[in-house]
Tab-separated table of C-alpha atoms in Angstrom:
chain	number	residue	atom	x	y	z
A	7	UNK	CA	6.374	4.591	17.888
A	8	UNK	CA	8.077	1.859	15.888
A	9	UNK	CA	6.814	-1.699	15.813
A	10	UNK	CA	8.629	-5.008	15.925
A	11	UNK	CA	7.943	-6.666	12.577
A	12	UNK	CA	8.767	-10.127	11.298
A	13	UNK	CA	8.994	-10.410	7.518
A	14	UNK	CA	9.143	-13.946	6.122
A	15	UNK	CA	10.337	-13.972	2.533
A	16	UNK	CA	12.865	-11.486	1.154
A	17	UNK	CA	12.161	-11.640	-2.564
A	18	UNK	CA	11.180	-8.486	-4.411
A	19	UNK	CA	7.921	-7.886	-2.523
A	20	UNK	CA	9.493	-8.725	0.824
A	21	UNK	CA	12.527	-6.548	0.134
A	22	UNK	CA	10.475	-3.493	-0.855
A	23	UNK	CA	8.269	-4.013	2.193
A	24	UNK	CA	11.330	-4.183	4.434
A	25	UNK	CA	12.879	-1.055	2.932
A	26	UNK	CA	9.668	0.908	3.504
A	27	UNK	CA	9.230	-0.400	7.055
A	28	UNK	CA	12.800	0.685	7.747
A	29	UNK	CA	12.129	4.207	6.472
A	30	UNK	CA	9.091	4.353	8.775
A	31	UNK	CA	11.250	3.562	11.777
A	32	UNK	CA	10.156	0.005	12.522
A	33	UNK	CA	12.466	-2.729	13.814
A	34	UNK	CA	12.524	-5.697	11.472
A	35	UNK	CA	13.605	-9.308	11.620
A	36	UNK	CA	13.917	-10.829	8.142
A	37	UNK	CA	13.660	-14.565	7.453
A	38	UNK	CA	14.394	-16.480	4.265
A	39	UNK	CA	15.910	-19.782	3.201
A	40	UNK	CA	18.177	-17.986	0.732
A	41	UNK	CA	21.334	-16.470	2.169
A	42	UNK	CA	21.754	-14.441	-1.008
A	43	UNK	CA	18.344	-12.807	-0.609
A	44	UNK	CA	18.864	-12.176	3.097
A	45	UNK	CA	22.176	-10.434	2.380
A	46	UNK	CA	20.358	-7.863	0.211
A	47	UNK	CA	18.157	-6.669	3.083
A	48	UNK	CA	20.795	-6.605	5.839
A	49	UNK	CA	21.231	-2.791	5.659
A	50	UNK	CA	17.539	-2.337	6.466
A	51	UNK	CA	16.893	-4.821	9.284
A	52	UNK	CA	17.744	-5.182	12.955
A	53	UNK	CA	18.304	-8.902	12.480
A	54	UNK	CA	18.046	-11.703	9.952
A	55	UNK	CA	17.733	-15.471	10.082
A	56	UNK	CA	18.304	-18.061	7.373
A	57	UNK	CA	15.850	-20.906	7.796
A	58	UNK	CA	12.680	-22.720	6.798
A	59	UNK	CA	9.561	-20.925	8.013
A	60	UNK	CA	7.545	-24.148	7.716
A	61	UNK	CA	9.773	-25.716	10.371
A	62	UNK	CA	7.960	-25.292	13.686
A	63	UNK	CA	11.114	-25.663	15.760
A	64	UNK	CA	12.863	-22.957	13.737
A	65	UNK	CA	9.945	-20.536	14.103
A	66	UNK	CA	9.822	-21.114	17.852
A	67	UNK	CA	13.385	-19.818	18.164
A	68	UNK	CA	12.263	-16.427	16.789
A	69	UNK	CA	9.985	-15.537	19.711
A	70	UNK	CA	6.856	-14.959	17.652
A	71	UNK	CA	4.846	-13.406	20.482
A	72	UNK	CA	7.379	-10.542	20.638
A	73	UNK	CA	6.322	-9.199	17.232
A	74	UNK	CA	3.568	-6.648	16.729
A	75	UNK	CA	3.163	-7.725	13.102
A	76	UNK	CA	4.154	-10.749	11.019
A	77	UNK	CA	4.216	-10.402	7.227
A	78	UNK	CA	4.340	-13.545	5.108
A	79	UNK	CA	5.868	-12.279	1.868
A	80	UNK	CA	6.681	-15.645	0.282
A	81	UNK	CA	5.974	-15.377	-3.428
A	82	UNK	CA	7.033	-18.604	-5.112
A	83	UNK	CA	5.653	-21.342	-2.839
A	84	UNK	CA	2.025	-21.005	-1.777
A	85	UNK	CA	2.052	-24.124	0.404
A	86	UNK	CA	4.966	-22.684	2.361
A	87	UNK	CA	3.077	-19.430	2.723
A	88	UNK	CA	-0.009	-21.273	3.961
A	89	UNK	CA	1.923	-23.387	6.451
A	90	UNK	CA	3.857	-20.380	7.708
A	91	UNK	CA	0.712	-18.315	8.305
A	92	UNK	CA	-0.890	-21.207	10.167
A	93	UNK	CA	2.170	-21.835	12.353
A	94	UNK	CA	2.572	-18.153	13.168
A	95	UNK	CA	-1.019	-17.917	14.359
A	96	UNK	CA	-0.721	-21.130	16.374
A	97	UNK	CA	2.326	-19.655	18.102
A	98	UNK	CA	0.428	-16.576	19.210
A	99	UNK	CA	1.259	-14.045	16.500
A	100	UNK	CA	-0.728	-10.864	17.153
A	101	UNK	CA	-1.354	-10.044	13.506
A	102	UNK	CA	-0.477	-12.025	10.385
A	103	UNK	CA	-0.592	-10.416	6.940
A	104	UNK	CA	0.032	-12.719	3.984
A	105	UNK	CA	0.572	-12.288	0.271
A	106	UNK	CA	-1.810	-13.920	-2.227
A	107	UNK	CA	-2.184	-14.000	-5.991
A	108	UNK	CA	-5.769	-15.298	-6.285
A	109	UNK	CA	-9.104	-15.268	-4.480
A	110	UNK	CA	-8.725	-18.974	-3.676
A	111	UNK	CA	-5.372	-18.333	-2.026
A	112	UNK	CA	-6.951	-15.511	-0.033
A	113	UNK	CA	-9.734	-17.766	1.281
A	114	UNK	CA	-7.285	-20.491	2.266
A	115	UNK	CA	-4.915	-18.088	3.980
A	116	UNK	CA	-7.735	-16.497	5.974
A	117	UNK	CA	-8.980	-19.922	7.052
A	118	UNK	CA	-5.508	-21.017	8.098
A	119	UNK	CA	-4.530	-18.080	10.260
A	120	UNK	CA	-3.898	-14.932	8.249
A	121	UNK	CA	-5.681	-11.871	9.635
A	122	UNK	CA	-5.391	-9.962	6.371
A	123	UNK	CA	-4.322	-10.729	2.814
A	124	UNK	CA	-2.704	-8.446	0.267
A	125	UNK	CA	-2.507	-8.766	-3.518
A	126	UNK	CA	0.641	-6.877	-4.625
A	127	UNK	CA	0.312	-7.668	-8.340
A	128	UNK	CA	-3.422	-6.930	-8.416
A	129	UNK	CA	-3.024	-3.705	-6.477
A	130	UNK	CA	-0.132	-2.537	-8.644
A	131	UNK	CA	-2.090	-3.440	-11.768
A	132	UNK	CA	-5.040	-1.325	-10.618
A	133	UNK	CA	-2.719	1.540	-9.708
A	134	UNK	CA	-0.996	1.391	-13.099
A	135	UNK	CA	-4.278	1.293	-15.010
A	136	UNK	CA	-5.708	4.292	-13.176
A	137	UNK	CA	-2.426	6.223	-12.998
A	138	UNK	CA	-1.944	6.145	-16.779
A	139	UNK	CA	-5.583	6.430	-17.846
A	140	UNK	CA	-5.300	10.209	-17.842
A	141	UNK	CA	-2.320	12.442	-18.520
A	142	UNK	CA	-2.629	14.582	-15.393
A	143	UNK	CA	-2.857	11.842	-12.726
A	144	UNK	CA	0.280	11.549	-10.593
A	145	UNK	CA	-0.819	9.128	-7.880
A	146	UNK	CA	-3.874	7.734	-6.144
A	147	UNK	CA	-4.727	5.913	-2.918
A	148	UNK	CA	-7.737	3.703	-2.329
A	149	UNK	CA	-9.532	4.213	0.988
A	150	UNK	CA	-12.386	2.386	2.692
A	151	UNK	CA	-15.985	2.439	1.443
A	152	UNK	CA	-15.030	3.107	-2.175
A	153	UNK	CA	-13.319	6.459	-1.579
A	154	UNK	CA	-10.018	7.491	-3.151
A	155	UNK	CA	-7.511	10.308	-2.968
A	156	UNK	CA	-6.061	11.453	-6.289
A	157	UNK	CA	-2.979	13.599	-6.730
A	158	UNK	CA	-3.307	15.381	-10.062
A	159	UNK	CA	-1.765	18.218	-11.959
A	160	UNK	CA	-4.174	21.136	-12.060
A	161	UNK	CA	-6.354	20.465	-15.134
A	162	UNK	CA	-6.358	23.121	-17.843
A	163	UNK	CA	-10.028	23.905	-17.163
A	164	UNK	CA	-9.258	24.607	-13.492
A	165	UNK	CA	-6.365	27.026	-14.006
A	166	UNK	CA	-6.985	30.533	-12.707
A	167	UNK	CA	-10.178	29.532	-10.942
A	168	UNK	CA	-11.052	29.575	-7.265
A	169	UNK	CA	-11.913	26.243	-5.661
A	170	UNK	CA	-15.437	27.486	-5.018
A	171	UNK	CA	-15.859	28.192	-8.757
A	172	UNK	CA	-15.244	24.523	-9.632
A	173	UNK	CA	-18.182	23.321	-7.545
A	174	UNK	CA	-16.868	19.746	-7.574
A	175	UNK	CA	-18.374	19.010	-4.164
A	176	UNK	CA	-21.906	19.424	-5.478
A	177	UNK	CA	-21.285	17.870	-8.898
A	178	UNK	CA	-18.987	14.975	-7.939
A	179	UNK	CA	-19.157	14.663	-4.128
A	180	UNK	CA	-15.427	15.465	-4.178
A	181	UNK	CA	-13.256	17.783	-2.101
A	182	UNK	CA	-9.871	19.385	-2.716
A	183	UNK	CA	-7.732	18.638	0.341
A	184	UNK	CA	-4.552	20.484	-0.525
A	185	UNK	CA	-2.552	22.293	-3.172
A	186	UNK	CA	1.114	21.586	-3.861
A	187	UNK	CA	3.677	23.792	-5.584
A	188	UNK	CA	7.413	23.082	-5.842
A	189	UNK	CA	6.980	19.916	-3.807
A	190	UNK	CA	5.384	21.625	-0.781
A	191	UNK	CA	1.820	20.654	0.093
A	192	UNK	CA	-0.419	23.369	1.521
A	193	UNK	CA	-3.400	21.922	3.393
A	194	UNK	CA	-4.494	25.355	4.668
A	195	UNK	CA	-6.670	26.162	1.698
A	196	UNK	CA	-10.080	27.742	1.418
A	197	UNK	CA	-12.877	28.103	-1.089
A	198	UNK	CA	-11.133	31.274	-2.288
A	199	UNK	CA	-7.823	29.535	-3.094
A	200	UNK	CA	-6.929	30.025	-6.767
A	201	UNK	CA	-5.452	27.101	-8.713
A	202	UNK	CA	-2.560	27.866	-11.035
A	203	UNK	CA	-0.555	26.186	-13.777
A	204	UNK	CA	2.199	23.921	-12.439
A	205	UNK	CA	0.447	23.176	-9.162
A	206	UNK	CA	-0.791	19.796	-7.996
A	207	UNK	CA	-3.936	19.118	-6.018
A	208	UNK	CA	-5.140	16.345	-3.725
A	209	UNK	CA	-8.749	15.443	-4.416
A	210	UNK	CA	-10.884	13.143	-2.252
A	211	UNK	CA	-14.028	11.461	-3.527
A	212	UNK	CA	-15.820	8.236	-4.466
A	213	UNK	CA	-13.926	6.318	-7.168
A	214	UNK	CA	-16.842	6.262	-9.600
A	215	UNK	CA	-17.298	10.017	-9.302
A	216	UNK	CA	-13.562	10.580	-9.638
A	217	UNK	CA	-13.615	8.571	-12.847
A	218	UNK	CA	-16.210	10.985	-14.191
A	219	UNK	CA	-14.323	14.016	-12.913
A	220	UNK	CA	-11.010	13.021	-14.481
A	221	UNK	CA	-12.529	11.152	-17.460
A	222	UNK	CA	-10.980	7.787	-16.659
Protein backbone atom coordinates (compact mmCIF):
# COMPACT_ATOMS: atom_id res chain seq x y z
CA UNK A 1 0.00 0.00 0.00
CA UNK A 2 1.40 3.37 -1.01
CA UNK A 3 2.29 6.05 1.50
CA UNK A 4 1.76 9.79 1.48
CA UNK A 5 5.24 11.31 1.43
CA UNK A 6 6.40 14.90 1.72
CA UNK A 7 9.79 15.61 0.17
CA UNK A 8 11.32 18.99 1.00
CA UNK A 9 14.13 19.86 -1.38
CA UNK A 10 14.16 18.83 -5.04
CA UNK A 11 17.85 19.03 -5.87
CA UNK A 12 19.64 15.95 -7.15
CA UNK A 13 19.16 13.84 -4.00
CA UNK A 14 15.55 14.95 -3.60
CA UNK A 15 14.78 14.34 -7.27
CA UNK A 16 16.23 10.81 -7.30
CA UNK A 17 14.36 10.05 -4.08
CA UNK A 18 11.12 11.29 -5.61
CA UNK A 19 11.59 9.28 -8.80
CA UNK A 20 12.17 6.09 -6.79
CA UNK A 21 9.21 6.74 -4.48
CA UNK A 22 7.07 7.22 -7.57
CA UNK A 23 8.18 3.89 -9.03
CA UNK A 24 7.27 2.24 -5.71
CA UNK A 25 3.74 3.59 -5.94
CA UNK A 26 3.82 6.25 -3.24
CA UNK A 27 1.97 9.57 -3.44
CA UNK A 28 4.35 12.49 -3.15
CA UNK A 29 4.11 16.18 -2.43
CA UNK A 30 7.30 18.02 -3.41
CA UNK A 31 8.37 21.34 -1.88
CA UNK A 32 11.16 23.68 -2.92
CA UNK A 33 11.83 27.40 -3.17
CA UNK A 34 13.03 26.98 -6.76
CA UNK A 35 10.33 26.82 -9.40
CA UNK A 36 12.88 25.48 -11.87
CA UNK A 37 13.72 22.52 -9.63
CA UNK A 38 10.07 21.82 -8.86
CA UNK A 39 9.25 21.73 -12.58
CA UNK A 40 11.73 18.85 -13.05
CA UNK A 41 9.87 16.56 -10.64
CA UNK A 42 6.30 17.36 -11.72
CA UNK A 43 5.95 14.13 -13.77
CA UNK A 44 6.63 12.08 -10.64
CA UNK A 45 4.54 13.77 -7.94
CA UNK A 46 0.88 14.10 -7.03
CA UNK A 47 1.43 17.73 -6.09
CA UNK A 48 4.09 20.39 -5.68
CA UNK A 49 4.43 23.63 -3.77
CA UNK A 50 6.92 26.47 -4.20
CA UNK A 51 7.76 27.94 -0.83
CA UNK A 52 10.09 28.32 2.13
CA UNK A 53 10.06 25.27 4.39
CA UNK A 54 11.42 27.34 7.28
CA UNK A 55 8.25 29.44 7.19
CA UNK A 56 5.90 27.97 9.79
CA UNK A 57 2.79 29.45 8.20
CA UNK A 58 3.70 27.95 4.83
CA UNK A 59 4.31 24.50 6.31
CA UNK A 60 0.98 24.61 8.14
CA UNK A 61 -0.83 24.92 4.81
CA UNK A 62 0.56 21.53 3.74
CA UNK A 63 -1.28 19.48 6.37
CA UNK A 64 1.79 17.82 7.85
CA UNK A 65 -0.14 15.30 9.94
CA UNK A 66 -1.55 13.78 6.72
CA UNK A 67 1.86 12.45 5.66
CA UNK A 68 3.18 9.03 6.62
CA UNK A 69 6.76 10.18 5.97
CA UNK A 70 8.54 13.52 5.63
CA UNK A 71 11.95 13.60 3.94
CA UNK A 72 14.12 16.68 4.34
CA UNK A 73 16.36 16.50 1.27
CA UNK A 74 17.79 20.03 1.42
CA UNK A 75 21.43 19.84 0.42
CA UNK A 76 22.84 23.36 0.26
CA UNK A 77 21.56 25.02 3.45
CA UNK A 78 22.00 23.07 6.68
CA UNK A 79 20.27 25.68 8.85
CA UNK A 80 17.20 25.44 6.64
CA UNK A 81 17.33 21.67 6.93
CA UNK A 82 17.59 21.90 10.72
CA UNK A 83 14.74 24.38 11.03
CA UNK A 84 12.55 22.38 8.67
CA UNK A 85 13.07 19.13 10.59
CA UNK A 86 12.26 20.87 13.86
CA UNK A 87 9.11 22.53 12.50
CA UNK A 88 7.87 19.31 10.93
CA UNK A 89 8.18 17.45 14.22
CA UNK A 90 6.52 20.28 16.14
CA UNK A 91 3.60 20.08 13.72
CA UNK A 92 3.06 16.40 14.39
CA UNK A 93 4.98 14.73 11.56
CA UNK A 94 4.88 10.96 12.08
CA UNK A 95 8.39 10.31 10.80
CA UNK A 96 11.07 12.76 9.69
CA UNK A 97 14.12 11.59 7.74
CA UNK A 98 16.78 14.21 7.05
CA UNK A 99 19.92 14.41 4.96
CA UNK A 100 23.29 15.11 6.60
CA UNK A 101 26.88 15.38 5.45
CA UNK A 102 28.69 15.05 8.81
CA UNK A 103 28.36 13.43 12.22
CA UNK A 104 27.81 16.85 13.81
CA UNK A 105 24.92 17.54 11.46
CA UNK A 106 23.47 14.14 12.33
CA UNK A 107 23.58 14.86 16.08
CA UNK A 108 21.95 18.26 15.63
CA UNK A 109 19.23 16.94 13.36
CA UNK A 110 18.38 14.12 15.76
CA UNK A 111 18.20 16.57 18.66
CA UNK A 112 15.96 18.93 16.72
CA UNK A 113 13.34 16.50 15.52
CA UNK A 114 14.64 14.13 12.87
CA UNK A 115 13.80 10.48 13.57
CA UNK A 116 16.50 9.20 11.23
CA UNK A 117 19.39 10.68 9.28
CA UNK A 118 20.87 9.56 5.98
CA UNK A 119 24.28 10.30 4.46
CA UNK A 120 23.87 10.04 0.66
CA UNK A 121 27.47 10.97 -0.21
CA UNK A 122 28.95 8.72 2.49
CA UNK A 123 26.73 5.80 1.55
CA UNK A 124 27.46 6.19 -2.15
CA UNK A 125 31.17 6.47 -1.41
CA UNK A 126 31.10 3.20 0.54
CA UNK A 127 29.09 1.52 -2.21
CA UNK A 128 31.52 2.71 -4.89
CA UNK A 129 34.58 1.59 -2.93
CA UNK A 130 33.20 -1.89 -2.32
CA UNK A 131 31.56 -2.25 -5.74
CA UNK A 132 34.83 -1.62 -7.60
CA UNK A 133 37.22 -3.32 -5.18
CA UNK A 134 36.76 -6.60 -7.02
CA UNK A 135 36.00 -7.28 -10.66
CA UNK A 136 33.07 -9.63 -10.09
CA UNK A 137 30.97 -7.52 -7.68
CA UNK A 138 27.81 -6.13 -9.27
CA UNK A 139 25.98 -4.67 -6.27
CA UNK A 140 25.74 -4.88 -2.50
CA UNK A 141 23.29 -3.92 0.24
CA UNK A 142 24.14 -3.26 3.87
CA UNK A 143 21.78 -4.80 6.42
CA UNK A 144 21.52 -4.54 10.20
CA UNK A 145 24.08 -6.00 12.61
CA UNK A 146 26.95 -5.84 10.12
CA UNK A 147 25.43 -8.19 7.53
CA UNK A 148 25.46 -7.56 3.78
CA UNK A 149 24.04 -9.05 0.62
CA UNK A 150 26.40 -9.15 -2.36
CA UNK A 151 25.39 -9.73 -5.96
CA UNK A 152 28.40 -11.15 -7.77
CA UNK A 153 29.27 -12.87 -10.99
CA UNK A 154 30.05 -16.51 -10.31
CA UNK A 155 33.78 -16.54 -9.47
CA UNK A 156 36.02 -18.67 -11.67
CA UNK A 157 36.78 -21.00 -8.75
CA UNK A 158 33.06 -21.66 -8.22
CA UNK A 159 32.17 -22.55 -11.81
CA UNK A 160 30.91 -26.10 -12.29
CA UNK A 161 30.65 -26.72 -8.56
CA UNK A 162 27.64 -27.49 -6.42
CA UNK A 163 26.81 -25.01 -3.66
CA UNK A 164 27.51 -27.69 -1.07
CA UNK A 165 31.03 -28.14 -2.51
CA UNK A 166 31.92 -24.50 -1.79
CA UNK A 167 31.28 -24.86 1.94
CA UNK A 168 31.11 -21.08 2.38
CA UNK A 169 28.66 -21.39 5.27
CA UNK A 170 31.22 -23.14 7.45
CA UNK A 171 34.24 -21.15 6.25
CA UNK A 172 32.72 -17.66 6.00
CA UNK A 173 29.33 -17.81 7.78
CA UNK A 174 27.82 -16.94 4.38
CA UNK A 175 24.86 -18.31 2.45
CA UNK A 176 23.93 -18.25 -1.23
CA UNK A 177 20.36 -16.96 -1.45
CA UNK A 178 19.72 -17.19 -5.17
CA UNK A 179 21.18 -17.71 -8.61
CA UNK A 180 20.42 -15.45 -11.56
CA UNK A 181 20.78 -16.18 -15.27
CA UNK A 182 19.60 -13.93 -18.11
CA UNK A 183 18.20 -11.46 -15.60
CA UNK A 184 15.91 -13.96 -13.84
CA UNK A 185 16.61 -14.69 -10.18
CA UNK A 186 15.95 -18.22 -8.95
CA UNK A 187 15.56 -18.37 -5.17
CA UNK A 188 14.51 -22.04 -5.24
CA UNK A 189 18.02 -23.41 -4.99
CA UNK A 190 19.48 -26.26 -2.99
CA UNK A 191 22.85 -27.53 -1.86
CA UNK A 192 22.97 -29.53 -5.11
CA UNK A 193 22.55 -26.48 -7.38
CA UNK A 194 25.51 -26.19 -9.77
CA UNK A 195 26.96 -22.74 -10.49
CA UNK A 196 27.87 -21.98 -14.09
CA UNK A 197 29.73 -19.35 -16.09
CA UNK A 198 27.62 -16.27 -16.83
CA UNK A 199 25.39 -16.66 -13.79
CA UNK A 200 25.12 -14.25 -10.88
CA UNK A 201 24.62 -15.17 -7.26
CA UNK A 202 23.25 -13.41 -4.19
CA UNK A 203 25.40 -14.06 -1.14
CA UNK A 204 24.47 -13.11 2.43
CA UNK A 205 27.04 -12.81 5.21
CA UNK A 206 28.89 -10.58 7.67
CA UNK A 207 30.78 -7.79 5.88
CA UNK A 208 34.17 -8.74 7.31
CA UNK A 209 33.74 -12.34 6.20
CA UNK A 210 32.51 -11.23 2.79
CA UNK A 211 35.65 -9.14 2.42
CA UNK A 212 37.69 -12.29 2.97
CA UNK A 213 35.50 -14.33 0.65
CA UNK A 214 35.71 -11.88 -2.24
CA UNK A 215 39.20 -10.56 -1.39
CA UNK A 216 38.15 -6.95 -0.90
